[in-house]
Amino acid sequence: MSSAGISGNPVLPVLAYCGSSILMTVTNKYVLSGSGFNLNFFLLCVQSVVCIIAIQSLKTFKVISYRDFKTEEAKKWLPITILLIGMIYTSTKALKFLSIPVYTIFKNLTIILIAYGEVLWFGGTVTPMALLSFGLMVLSSVVAAWADIQHALASYGGGSSEASDKISTLNAGYMWMLFNCFCSATYVLGMRKRIKLTNFKDFDTMFYNNFLSIPILLVSSLFVEDWSNANLDKNFPSENRTSIILSMVFSGLSTIFISYTSAWCVRVTSSTTYSMVGALNKLPIAVSGLVFFDAPVTFGSVSAIFIGFVSGIVYAIAKVRQNASKTEALPTTSVPMSASSQSMRDGLKA
């Protein structure tokens, strides 16, 4: 098969996008689930440094393009970077305490907050079908939490201290997940508003987000986190040190893989297919937690994954229908796609 045929094959970008998403989630979970890992700011700083080195290398070889650093643009974008740091920090805290399936299911709740944020601030609408998907998302989260708590009680005994400790850990995870949903929605809505001032494309956004976050994350790590030799040994035990460091690097690279493969998906498939891939992608990510991290496989956990999976499909169909109605009202000769995806395509063409 020719290189053109390979790049135009819709199966390959879909598999690459799903693989990149799984890689990022699994590598983050591997690092965070280590015995007593608590250098979350440092982990995020390493990921940002890796991302900057990688995209600058790609820019040097003219594979991608993005704007050079400008102080005025940095000042405009700094509030969004701070929101991003809040989002990714709370994400690492939630992922530390929760299993990948539960984390993935609860992440769907962000969609609800974003949808109603768009209604409030951008004149968006919520269709009955989207409302149905929101109900399924909430139901899947409730079932997932119930299954987690029931498994903890069954495994350790209802009145034991171990069960109490496990439930306390889960409650901490749910709390961080709630914070993460609000931070994620605030970041997305804030970026949508701010991006109109800067007219950033996706790689511009990636560059400024990571470049501006490095000093903030580094200072936060140095002043907030424990850098004693004893704590470093606990975070990077000698028997796992190499694999943990490699996982941190891979998780940084995976953000670029996801950006590129999502643009590749849009380029060789329709916007409908891309929307469905985003919905279906939740299933392999959730299953990866069952496969790689021995997350409990119970009737409740499997039911929650299934309901969350269905909610994603229903939401994707609702968005496709909503976009189709807009397209009929305003005819266009090009394939409809999100502004983010279009800007990514422009960046890759440049």
Short mmCIF file of C-alpha atoms in Angstrom, two decimals:
data_model
loop_
_atom_site.label_atom_id
_atom_site.label_comp_id
_atom_site.label_asym_id
_atom_site.label_seq_id
_atom_site.Cartn_x
_atom_site.Cartn_y
_atom_site.Cartn_z
CA MET A 1 0.00 0.00 0.00
CA SER A 2 1.33 3.46 -0.91
CA SER A 3 2.08 6.07 1.74
CA ALA A 4 -0.83 8.15 0.43
CA GLY A 5 -3.13 5.16 0.78
CA ILE A 6 -1.96 4.53 4.32
CA SER A 7 -2.42 8.16 5.41
CA GLY A 8 -5.87 8.23 3.80
CA ASN A 9 -7.07 5.01 5.41
CA PRO A 10 -9.71 6.03 7.99
CA VAL A 11 -9.06 2.98 10.19
CA LEU A 12 -5.48 4.00 11.01
CA PRO A 13 -6.17 7.49 12.43
CA VAL A 14 -9.07 6.15 14.49
CA LEU A 15 -6.85 3.45 16.00
CA ALA A 16 -4.02 5.96 16.51
CA TYR A 17 -6.34 8.41 18.28
CA CYS A 18 -7.73 5.70 20.58
CA GLY A 19 -4.22 4.39 21.26
CA SER A 20 -2.93 7.86 22.14
CA SER A 21 -5.80 8.47 24.55
CA ILE A 22 -5.22 5.13 26.27
CA LEU A 23 -1.45 5.75 26.41
CA MET A 24 -1.85 9.10 28.16
CA THR A 25 -4.39 7.83 30.70
CA VAL A 26 -2.53 4.60 31.48
CA THR A 27 0.90 6.24 31.83
CA ASN A 28 -0.50 8.94 34.13
CA LYS A 29 -2.27 6.33 36.24
CA TYR A 30 0.90 4.22 36.40
CA VAL A 31 2.93 7.13 37.77
CA LEU A 32 0.22 8.37 40.13
CA SER A 33 -0.66 4.94 41.50
CA GLY A 34 2.89 4.35 42.70
CA SER A 35 3.46 3.85 46.39
CA GLY A 36 2.96 7.31 47.86
CA PHE A 37 3.58 9.39 44.71
CA ASN A 38 2.89 13.01 45.68
CA LEU A 39 4.94 15.17 43.28
CA ASN A 40 1.97 16.08 41.08
CA PHE A 41 3.20 19.57 40.20
CA PHE A 42 6.59 18.13 39.21
CA LEU A 43 4.91 15.50 37.01
CA LEU A 44 2.95 18.19 35.19
CA CYS A 45 6.07 20.34 34.83
CA VAL A 46 7.98 17.45 33.23
CA GLN A 47 5.10 16.84 30.83
CA SER A 48 5.07 20.50 29.79
CA VAL A 49 8.85 20.56 29.26
CA VAL A 50 8.67 17.38 27.14
CA CYS A 51 5.82 18.85 25.11
CA ILE A 52 7.70 22.12 24.44
CA ILE A 53 10.87 20.27 23.38
CA ALA A 54 8.87 18.01 21.07
CA ILE A 55 6.80 20.68 19.32
CA GLN A 56 9.80 23.01 18.99
CA SER A 57 11.69 20.15 17.30
CA LEU A 58 8.76 19.57 14.95
CA LYS A 59 8.65 23.29 14.18
CA THR A 60 12.41 23.34 13.49
CA PHE A 61 11.96 20.56 10.92
CA LYS A 62 8.92 22.39 9.47
CA VAL A 63 6.50 19.57 10.31
CA ILE A 64 4.20 21.99 12.15
CA SER A 65 4.03 25.74 12.59
CA TYR A 66 2.97 28.05 15.40
CA ARG A 67 3.59 31.64 16.45
CA ASP A 68 6.77 32.85 18.07
CA PHE A 69 6.49 33.97 21.68
CA LYS A 70 5.17 37.50 22.21
CA THR A 71 4.82 39.11 25.63
CA GLU A 72 1.52 40.83 24.81
CA GLU A 73 -0.06 37.57 23.67
CA ALA A 74 1.33 35.80 26.74
CA LYS A 75 -0.34 38.36 29.04
CA LYS A 76 -3.67 37.80 27.30
CA TRP A 77 -3.33 34.02 27.54
CA LEU A 78 -1.96 33.72 31.10
CA PRO A 79 -5.42 33.48 32.78
CA ILE A 80 -6.28 30.52 30.52
CA THR A 81 -3.00 28.82 31.42
CA ILE A 82 -3.81 29.20 35.12
CA LEU A 83 -7.23 27.62 34.50
CA LEU A 84 -5.49 24.79 32.62
CA ILE A 85 -3.15 24.16 35.55
CA GLY A 86 -6.17 23.93 37.84
CA MET A 87 -7.77 21.45 35.47
CA ILE A 88 -4.79 19.14 35.02
CA TYR A 89 -3.75 19.29 38.69
CA THR A 90 -7.20 18.28 39.93
CA SER A 91 -7.21 15.62 37.21
CA THR A 92 -4.03 14.02 38.58
CA LYS A 93 -5.41 14.10 42.12
CA ALA A 94 -8.66 12.44 41.05
CA LEU A 95 -6.86 9.81 38.96
CA LYS A 96 -4.65 8.95 41.92
CA PHE A 97 -7.62 8.06 44.13
CA LEU A 98 -10.04 6.62 41.55
CA SER A 99 -9.80 3.75 39.09
CA ILE A 100 -9.56 4.57 35.38
CA PRO A 101 -13.13 3.35 34.61
CA VAL A 102 -14.65 5.49 37.38
CA TYR A 103 -12.49 8.48 36.42
CA THR A 104 -13.55 8.15 32.77
CA ILE A 105 -17.23 7.87 33.69
CA PHE A 106 -17.20 10.89 36.01
CA LYS A 107 -15.31 12.93 33.39
CA ASN A 108 -18.50 12.87 31.30
CA LEU A 109 -20.11 15.22 33.83
CA THR A 110 -17.87 17.99 32.47
CA ILE A 111 -19.87 17.84 29.23
CA ILE A 112 -23.02 18.82 31.14
CA LEU A 113 -21.35 21.82 32.78
CA ILE A 114 -19.90 22.99 29.46
CA ALA A 115 -23.25 22.61 27.69
CA TYR A 116 -25.10 24.75 30.23
CA GLY A 117 -22.21 27.21 30.37
CA GLU A 118 -22.63 27.69 26.63
CA VAL A 119 -26.36 28.23 27.16
CA LEU A 120 -25.62 30.96 29.73
CA TRP A 121 -22.74 32.76 28.01
CA PHE A 122 -22.83 31.90 24.30
CA GLY A 123 -26.51 31.44 23.51
CA GLY A 124 -26.22 27.68 23.10
CA THR A 125 -29.13 25.25 23.21
CA VAL A 126 -29.67 21.85 24.81
CA THR A 127 -31.81 19.49 22.72
CA PRO A 128 -34.07 16.83 24.28
CA MET A 129 -31.69 14.12 23.05
CA ALA A 130 -28.72 15.86 24.65
CA LEU A 131 -30.75 16.12 27.86
CA LEU A 132 -31.34 12.36 27.72
CA SER A 133 -27.59 11.78 27.38
CA PHE A 134 -26.97 14.03 30.40
CA GLY A 135 -29.38 11.92 32.45
CA LEU A 136 -27.51 8.77 31.42
CA MET A 137 -24.18 10.40 32.34
CA VAL A 138 -25.42 11.24 35.82
CA LEU A 139 -26.87 7.73 36.21
CA SER A 140 -23.59 6.09 35.15
CA SER A 141 -21.69 8.20 37.71
CA VAL A 142 -24.09 7.24 40.50
CA VAL A 143 -23.86 3.55 39.57
CA ALA A 144 -20.04 3.75 39.41
CA ALA A 145 -19.81 5.35 42.86
CA TRP A 146 -22.27 2.82 44.30
CA ALA A 147 -20.31 -0.09 42.79
CA ASP A 148 -17.04 1.27 44.19
CA ILE A 149 -18.42 1.65 47.70
CA GLN A 150 -20.13 -1.77 47.64
CA HIS A 151 -16.91 -3.44 46.49
CA ALA A 152 -14.95 -1.74 49.30
CA LEU A 153 -17.45 -2.90 51.92
CA ALA A 154 -17.54 -6.44 50.52
CA SER A 155 -13.74 -6.70 50.27
CA TYR A 156 -12.81 -5.36 53.70
CA GLY A 157 -15.94 -5.89 55.79
CA GLY A 158 -18.53 -3.24 56.57
CA GLY A 159 -17.24 -2.13 59.96
CA SER A 160 -13.50 -2.63 59.51
CA SER A 161 -10.94 0.15 59.58
CA GLU A 162 -9.69 -0.98 56.14
CA ALA A 163 -13.14 -0.45 54.65
CA SER A 164 -13.37 2.96 56.31
CA ASP A 165 -9.96 3.95 54.91
CA LYS A 166 -10.91 2.75 51.43
CA ILE A 167 -14.18 4.68 51.44
CA SER A 168 -12.33 7.79 52.68
CA THR A 169 -9.95 7.40 49.73
CA LEU A 170 -12.88 7.08 47.32
CA ASN A 171 -14.58 10.13 48.82
CA ALA A 172 -11.37 12.12 48.32
CA GLY A 173 -11.34 10.96 44.70
CA TYR A 174 -14.96 12.01 44.16
CA MET A 175 -14.22 15.42 45.69
CA TRP A 176 -11.22 15.98 43.41
CA MET A 177 -13.26 14.73 40.45
CA LEU A 178 -15.96 17.29 41.22
CA PHE A 179 -13.33 20.04 41.37
CA ASN A 180 -11.88 18.76 38.10
CA CYS A 181 -15.23 18.88 36.31
CA PHE A 182 -15.74 22.52 37.34
CA CYS A 183 -12.12 23.45 36.47
CA SER A 184 -12.36 21.69 33.09
CA ALA A 185 -15.62 23.41 32.18
CA THR A 186 -14.25 26.80 33.28
CA TYR A 187 -11.10 26.25 31.22
CA VAL A 188 -12.99 25.26 28.06
CA LEU A 189 -15.49 28.11 28.32
CA GLY A 190 -12.79 30.62 29.23
CA MET A 191 -10.59 29.49 26.34
CA ARG A 192 -13.47 29.82 23.91
CA LYS A 193 -13.93 33.43 24.95
CA ARG A 194 -10.23 34.31 25.12
CA ILE A 195 -9.28 32.64 21.84
CA LYS A 196 -11.33 35.23 19.97
CA LEU A 197 -8.92 37.90 21.25
CA THR A 198 -5.79 36.06 20.15
CA ASN A 199 -7.05 34.05 17.14
CA PHE A 200 -4.79 31.18 18.22
CA LYS A 201 -4.61 27.95 16.27
CA ASP A 202 -4.25 24.64 18.12
CA PHE A 203 -0.44 24.52 18.10
CA ASP A 204 -0.32 28.16 19.22
CA THR A 205 -2.53 27.17 22.13
CA MET A 206 -0.39 24.15 22.92
CA PHE A 207 2.81 26.22 22.85
CA TYR A 208 1.58 29.04 25.08
CA ASN A 209 -0.22 26.71 27.51
CA ASN A 210 2.86 24.58 28.10
CA PHE A 211 5.45 27.38 27.94
CA LEU A 212 3.60 29.61 30.41
CA SER A 213 2.77 26.74 32.76
CA ILE A 214 6.40 25.57 33.22
CA PRO A 215 7.55 28.34 35.64
CA ILE A 216 4.26 28.22 37.56
CA LEU A 217 4.41 24.44 37.96
CA LEU A 218 8.12 24.46 38.84
CA VAL A 219 7.72 27.14 41.54
CA SER A 220 4.62 25.37 42.90
CA SER A 221 6.53 22.10 43.10
CA LEU A 222 9.56 23.64 44.82
CA PHE A 223 7.52 25.52 47.43
CA VAL A 224 4.57 23.17 48.01
CA GLU A 225 5.92 19.66 47.50
CA ASP A 226 8.38 17.71 49.64
CA TRP A 227 11.83 17.50 47.99
CA SER A 228 13.57 15.66 50.82
CA ASN A 229 15.69 12.61 49.94
CA ALA A 230 13.28 10.36 51.80
CA ASN A 231 10.29 11.60 49.79
CA LEU A 232 12.19 11.37 46.50
CA ASP A 233 13.04 7.75 47.29
CA LYS A 234 9.36 7.11 48.01
CA ASN A 235 8.25 8.72 44.74
CA PHE A 236 11.01 7.14 42.65
CA PRO A 237 11.85 3.77 44.25
CA SER A 238 15.02 2.27 42.77
CA GLU A 239 13.26 -0.81 41.39
CA ASN A 240 10.75 1.30 39.38
CA ARG A 241 12.67 4.54 38.86
CA THR A 242 13.41 4.10 35.15
CA SER A 243 9.89 3.01 34.23
CA ILE A 244 8.34 5.90 36.18
CA ILE A 245 10.57 8.48 34.47
CA LEU A 246 9.87 6.98 31.03
CA SER A 247 6.14 7.02 31.78
CA MET A 248 6.35 10.71 32.68
CA VAL A 249 8.06 11.42 29.35
CA PHE A 250 5.59 9.30 27.37
CA SER A 251 2.63 11.02 29.02
CA GLY A 252 4.03 14.37 27.88
CA LEU A 253 4.47 13.11 24.32
CA SER A 254 0.99 11.59 24.29
CA THR A 255 -0.61 15.06 24.43
CA ILE A 256 1.00 15.79 21.06
CA PHE A 257 -0.04 12.39 19.71
CA ILE A 258 -3.65 13.08 20.67
CA SER A 259 -3.62 16.52 19.02
CA TYR A 260 -2.11 15.17 15.80
CA THR A 261 -4.24 12.02 15.57
CA SER A 262 -7.45 13.96 16.26
CA ALA A 263 -6.58 16.29 13.36
CA TRP A 264 -5.73 13.22 11.24
CA CYS A 265 -9.16 11.75 12.06
CA VAL A 266 -10.91 14.92 10.94
CA ARG A 267 -8.82 15.09 7.77
CA VAL A 268 -9.65 11.58 6.49
CA THR A 269 -13.12 11.01 7.99
CA SER A 270 -16.34 12.97 8.28
CA SER A 271 -17.22 15.13 11.26
CA THR A 272 -19.91 12.56 12.12
CA THR A 273 -17.34 9.77 12.29
CA TYR A 274 -15.04 11.93 14.41
CA SER A 275 -17.85 12.69 16.87
CA MET A 276 -18.66 9.00 17.18
CA VAL A 277 -14.99 8.11 17.68
CA GLY A 278 -14.84 10.56 20.57
CA ALA A 279 -17.85 8.86 22.15
CA LEU A 280 -16.70 5.29 21.50
CA ASN A 281 -13.18 6.10 22.73
CA LYS A 282 -14.42 6.14 26.34
CA LEU A 283 -14.96 2.37 26.25
CA PRO A 284 -11.37 1.26 25.50
CA ILE A 285 -10.03 3.80 28.02
CA ALA A 286 -12.32 2.40 30.72
CA VAL A 287 -11.46 -1.18 29.77
CA SER A 288 -7.74 -0.36 29.93
CA GLY A 289 -8.21 0.27 33.65
CA LEU A 290 -9.68 -3.20 34.06
CA VAL A 291 -6.85 -4.78 32.06
CA PHE A 292 -3.75 -2.91 33.28
CA PHE A 293 -4.61 -1.94 36.85
CA ASP A 294 -6.82 -4.72 38.13
CA ALA A 295 -9.79 -2.42 38.72
CA PRO A 296 -12.68 -4.39 40.28
CA VAL A 297 -14.86 -6.14 37.69
CA THR A 298 -18.33 -6.30 39.22
CA PHE A 299 -21.86 -6.14 37.86
CA GLY A 300 -22.07 -2.54 39.07
CA SER A 301 -18.78 -1.42 37.53
CA VAL A 302 -19.53 -3.06 34.17
CA SER A 303 -23.05 -1.59 34.19
CA ALA A 304 -21.65 1.88 34.89
CA ILE A 305 -19.17 1.56 32.00
CA PHE A 306 -21.96 0.41 29.67
CA ILE A 307 -24.33 3.23 30.69
CA GLY A 308 -21.51 5.77 30.32
CA PHE A 309 -20.68 4.31 26.90
CA VAL A 310 -24.31 4.60 25.76
CA SER A 311 -24.54 8.16 27.11
CA GLY A 312 -21.53 9.13 25.00
CA ILE A 313 -23.09 7.67 21.85
CA VAL A 314 -26.43 9.40 22.53
CA TYR A 315 -24.63 12.72 23.10
CA ALA A 316 -22.58 12.33 19.90
CA ILE A 317 -25.73 11.62 17.88
CA ALA A 318 -27.45 14.62 19.48
CA LYS A 319 -24.54 16.91 18.51
CA VAL A 320 -24.40 15.51 14.97
CA ARG A 321 -28.12 16.15 14.50
CA GLN A 322 -27.83 19.63 15.99
CA ASN A 323 -24.92 20.48 13.68
CA ALA A 324 -26.79 19.00 10.71
CA SER A 325 -29.77 21.27 11.36
CA LYS A 326 -27.43 24.28 11.48
CA THR A 327 -25.79 23.17 8.22
CA GLU A 328 -29.17 22.92 6.51
CA ALA A 329 -30.01 26.43 7.69
CA LEU A 330 -26.69 27.78 6.41
CA PRO A 331 -25.47 25.70 3.40
CA THR A 332 -21.75 25.08 3.02
CA THR A 333 -19.65 23.22 0.49
CA SER A 334 -17.04 22.08 2.98
CA VAL A 335 -17.18 19.27 5.52
CA PRO A 336 -18.43 20.71 8.83
CA MET A 337 -16.01 20.48 11.73
CA SER A 338 -15.20 22.20 14.97
CA ALA A 339 -13.21 25.42 14.98
CA SER A 340 -10.52 23.64 16.96
CA SER A 341 -10.22 20.88 14.38
CA GLN A 342 -10.20 23.37 11.50
CA SER A 343 -7.42 25.38 13.11
CA MET A 344 -5.44 22.19 13.66
CA ARG A 345 -5.74 21.40 9.96
CA ASP A 346 -4.52 24.88 9.07
CA GLY A 347 -1.56 24.46 11.39
CA LEU A 348 -0.58 21.15 9.80
CA LYS A 349 -0.86 22.56 6.29
CA ALA A 350 1.34 25.60 7.02
#
